[in-house]
Tab-separated table of C-alpha atoms in Angstrom:
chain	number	residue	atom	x	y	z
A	1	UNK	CA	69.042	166.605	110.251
A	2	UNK	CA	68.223	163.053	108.633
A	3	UNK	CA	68.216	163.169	104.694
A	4	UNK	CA	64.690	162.246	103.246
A	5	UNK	CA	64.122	159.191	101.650
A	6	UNK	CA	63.230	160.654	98.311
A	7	UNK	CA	63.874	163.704	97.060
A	8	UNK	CA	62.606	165.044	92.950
A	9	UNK	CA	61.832	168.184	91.378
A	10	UNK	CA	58.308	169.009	90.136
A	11	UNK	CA	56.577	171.522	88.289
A	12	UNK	CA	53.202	169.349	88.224
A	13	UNK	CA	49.893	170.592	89.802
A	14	UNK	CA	48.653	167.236	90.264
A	15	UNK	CA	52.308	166.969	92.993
A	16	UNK	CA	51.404	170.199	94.624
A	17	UNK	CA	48.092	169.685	95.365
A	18	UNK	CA	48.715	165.862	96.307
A	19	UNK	CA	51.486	167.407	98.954
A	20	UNK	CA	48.867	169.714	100.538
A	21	UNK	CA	45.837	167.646	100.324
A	22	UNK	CA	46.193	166.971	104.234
A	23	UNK	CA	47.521	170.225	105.307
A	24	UNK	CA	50.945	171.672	104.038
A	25	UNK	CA	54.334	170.456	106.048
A	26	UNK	CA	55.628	173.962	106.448
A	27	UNK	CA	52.606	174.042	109.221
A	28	UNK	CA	53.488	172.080	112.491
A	29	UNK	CA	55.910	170.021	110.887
A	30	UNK	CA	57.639	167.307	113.036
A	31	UNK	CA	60.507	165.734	111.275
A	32	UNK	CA	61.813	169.017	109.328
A	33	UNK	CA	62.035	172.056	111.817
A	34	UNK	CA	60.539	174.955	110.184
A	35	UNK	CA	61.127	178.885	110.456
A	36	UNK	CA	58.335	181.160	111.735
A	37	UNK	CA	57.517	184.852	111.758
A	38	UNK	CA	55.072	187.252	112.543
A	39	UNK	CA	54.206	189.637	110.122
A	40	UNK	CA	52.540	193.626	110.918
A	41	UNK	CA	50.743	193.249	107.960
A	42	UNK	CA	47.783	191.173	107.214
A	43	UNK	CA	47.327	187.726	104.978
A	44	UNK	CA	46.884	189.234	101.927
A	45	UNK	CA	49.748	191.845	102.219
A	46	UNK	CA	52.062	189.809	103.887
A	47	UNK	CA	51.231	187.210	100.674
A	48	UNK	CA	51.761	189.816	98.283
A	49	UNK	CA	55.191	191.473	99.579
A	50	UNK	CA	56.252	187.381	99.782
A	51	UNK	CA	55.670	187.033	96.150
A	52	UNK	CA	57.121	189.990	94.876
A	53	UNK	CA	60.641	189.552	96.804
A	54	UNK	CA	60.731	185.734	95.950
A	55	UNK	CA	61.012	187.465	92.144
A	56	UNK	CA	63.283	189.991	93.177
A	57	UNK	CA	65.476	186.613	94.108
A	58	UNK	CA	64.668	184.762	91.038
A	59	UNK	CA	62.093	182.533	92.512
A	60	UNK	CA	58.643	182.908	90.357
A	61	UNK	CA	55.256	181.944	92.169
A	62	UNK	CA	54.061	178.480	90.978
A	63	UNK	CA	50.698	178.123	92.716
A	64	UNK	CA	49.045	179.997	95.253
A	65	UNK	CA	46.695	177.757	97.635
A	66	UNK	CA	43.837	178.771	100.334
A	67	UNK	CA	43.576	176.134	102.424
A	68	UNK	CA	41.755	175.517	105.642
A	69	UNK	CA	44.231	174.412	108.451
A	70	UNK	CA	43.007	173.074	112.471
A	71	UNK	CA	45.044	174.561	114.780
A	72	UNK	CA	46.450	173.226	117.886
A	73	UNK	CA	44.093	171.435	120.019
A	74	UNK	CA	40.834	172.949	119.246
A	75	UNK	CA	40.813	170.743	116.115
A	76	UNK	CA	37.102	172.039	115.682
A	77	UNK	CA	38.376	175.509	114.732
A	78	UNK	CA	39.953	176.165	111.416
A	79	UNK	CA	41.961	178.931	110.591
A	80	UNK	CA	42.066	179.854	106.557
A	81	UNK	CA	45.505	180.363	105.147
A	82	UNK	CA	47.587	180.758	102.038
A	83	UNK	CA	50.346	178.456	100.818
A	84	UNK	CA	52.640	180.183	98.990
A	85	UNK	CA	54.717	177.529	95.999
A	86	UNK	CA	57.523	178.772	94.828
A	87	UNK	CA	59.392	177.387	91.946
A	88	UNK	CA	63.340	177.277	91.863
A	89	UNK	CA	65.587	179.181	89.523
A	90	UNK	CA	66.406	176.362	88.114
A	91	UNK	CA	62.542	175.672	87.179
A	92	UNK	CA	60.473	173.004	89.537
A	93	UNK	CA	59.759	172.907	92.829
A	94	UNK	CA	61.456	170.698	94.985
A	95	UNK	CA	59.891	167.851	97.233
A	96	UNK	CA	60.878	165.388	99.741
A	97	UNK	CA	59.526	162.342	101.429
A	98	UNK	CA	60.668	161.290	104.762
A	99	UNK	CA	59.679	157.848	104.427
A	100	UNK	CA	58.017	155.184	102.020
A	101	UNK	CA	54.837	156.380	103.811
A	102	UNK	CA	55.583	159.789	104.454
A	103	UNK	CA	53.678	162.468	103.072
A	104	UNK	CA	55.381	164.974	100.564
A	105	UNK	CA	57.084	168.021	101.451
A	106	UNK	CA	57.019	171.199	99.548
A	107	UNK	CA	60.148	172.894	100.617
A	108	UNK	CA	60.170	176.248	98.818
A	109	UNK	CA	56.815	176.646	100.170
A	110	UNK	CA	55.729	179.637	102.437
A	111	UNK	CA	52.550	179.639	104.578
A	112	UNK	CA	50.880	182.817	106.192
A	113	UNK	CA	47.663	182.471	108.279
A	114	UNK	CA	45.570	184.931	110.477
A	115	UNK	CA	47.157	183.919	113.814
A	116	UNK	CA	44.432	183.042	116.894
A	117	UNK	CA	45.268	186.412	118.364
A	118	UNK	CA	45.105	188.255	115.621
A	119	UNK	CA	48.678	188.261	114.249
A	120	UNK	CA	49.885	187.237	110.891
A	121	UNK	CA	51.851	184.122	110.839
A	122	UNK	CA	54.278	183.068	108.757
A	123	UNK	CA	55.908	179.397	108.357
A	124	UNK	CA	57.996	177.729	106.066
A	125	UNK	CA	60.668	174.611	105.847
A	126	UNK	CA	64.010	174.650	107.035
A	127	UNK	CA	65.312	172.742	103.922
A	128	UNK	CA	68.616	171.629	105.197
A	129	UNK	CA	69.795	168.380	104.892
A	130	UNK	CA	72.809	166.319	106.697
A	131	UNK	CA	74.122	165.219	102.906
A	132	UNK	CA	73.283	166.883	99.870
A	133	UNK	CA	70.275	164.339	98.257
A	134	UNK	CA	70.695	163.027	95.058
A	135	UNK	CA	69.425	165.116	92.628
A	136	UNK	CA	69.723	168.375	94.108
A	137	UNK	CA	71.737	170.776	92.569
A	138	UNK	CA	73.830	173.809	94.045
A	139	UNK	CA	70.803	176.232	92.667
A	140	UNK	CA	68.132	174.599	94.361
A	141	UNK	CA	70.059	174.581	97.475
A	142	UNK	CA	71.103	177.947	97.472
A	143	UNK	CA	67.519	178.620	96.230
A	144	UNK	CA	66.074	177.233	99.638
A	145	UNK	CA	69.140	178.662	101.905
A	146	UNK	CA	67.740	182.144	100.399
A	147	UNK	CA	63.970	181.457	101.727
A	148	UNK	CA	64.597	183.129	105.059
A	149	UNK	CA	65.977	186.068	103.281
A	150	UNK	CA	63.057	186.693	101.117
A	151	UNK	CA	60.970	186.126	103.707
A	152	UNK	CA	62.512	188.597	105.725
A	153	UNK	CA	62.904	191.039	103.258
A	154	UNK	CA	59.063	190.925	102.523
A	155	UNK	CA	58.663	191.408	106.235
A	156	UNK	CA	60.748	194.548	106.748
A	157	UNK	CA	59.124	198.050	106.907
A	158	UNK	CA	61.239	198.907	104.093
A	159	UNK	CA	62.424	196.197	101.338
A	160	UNK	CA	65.068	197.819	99.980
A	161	UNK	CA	66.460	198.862	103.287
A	162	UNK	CA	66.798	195.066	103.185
A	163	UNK	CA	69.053	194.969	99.970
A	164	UNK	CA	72.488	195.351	99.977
């Protein structure tokens, strides 16, 4: 995968809601492959077992978002969802542009929607980078090669069948 042409931490509001002001990356994203799930519970359960295993990892909530995303090619309809900010352990949350132009990524960012048939979707970033940017330090990358896991674990029927 191609490393991003800038890469920072941030803790600022002001970044997080610049980076979702046209619709968060985790959602359809085209340069950075994301993960997706389906989850048997609905959006606000699904958000709420998210949150509380990202701080059984270490990684607090640093904004929750409702958001209205189009989906697919019925750009008319919009589906509400949550984005889901986590901050690192090591404080921030970390962001990447793809180009000069590019809009920012969130990457330890977690989206859930009502699905168009009713499911519970769940997206987030890959993360994973060719070379390690500048600036990012083995915690944050372990931090966002844990995502999957937390999601996961919030997924599972039982979360601490999930623990080891």
């Amino acid at each position: 995968m191609k490393n991003p042409f800038r890469f920072w931490m941030t803790g600022g509001a002001a970044m997080i809601l610049a980076a979702l002001s046209g619709g968060t990356r985790a959602v359809g994203m085209e340069e950075r492959p994301s993960h997706t799930r389906v989850s048997r519970y609905s959006v606000e359960e699904t958000v709420s077992r998210i949150e509380a295993s990202a701080l059984r990892h270490g990684l607090p909530v640093l904004a929750r978002l409702q958001q209205t995303a189009p989906t697919g090619a019925e750009r008319e309809q919009a589906l509400p969802q949550l984005v889901i900010v986590l901050e690192s352990s090591q404080g921030g949350t970390p962001v990447s542009m793809d180009g000069p132009n590019g809009p920012p990524a969130l990457l330890l960012s977690v989206t859930v929607r009502q699905g168009l048939g009713g499911t519970t979707e769940v997206w987030f970033s890959d993360g994973a980078f060719d070379e390690i940017p500048d600036g990012m330090t083995p915690e944050v990358r372990h931090d966002l090669a844990d995502l999957p896991i937390v999601v996961d674990e919030a997924l599972a029927a039982d979360p601490a069948a999930t623990q080891a």
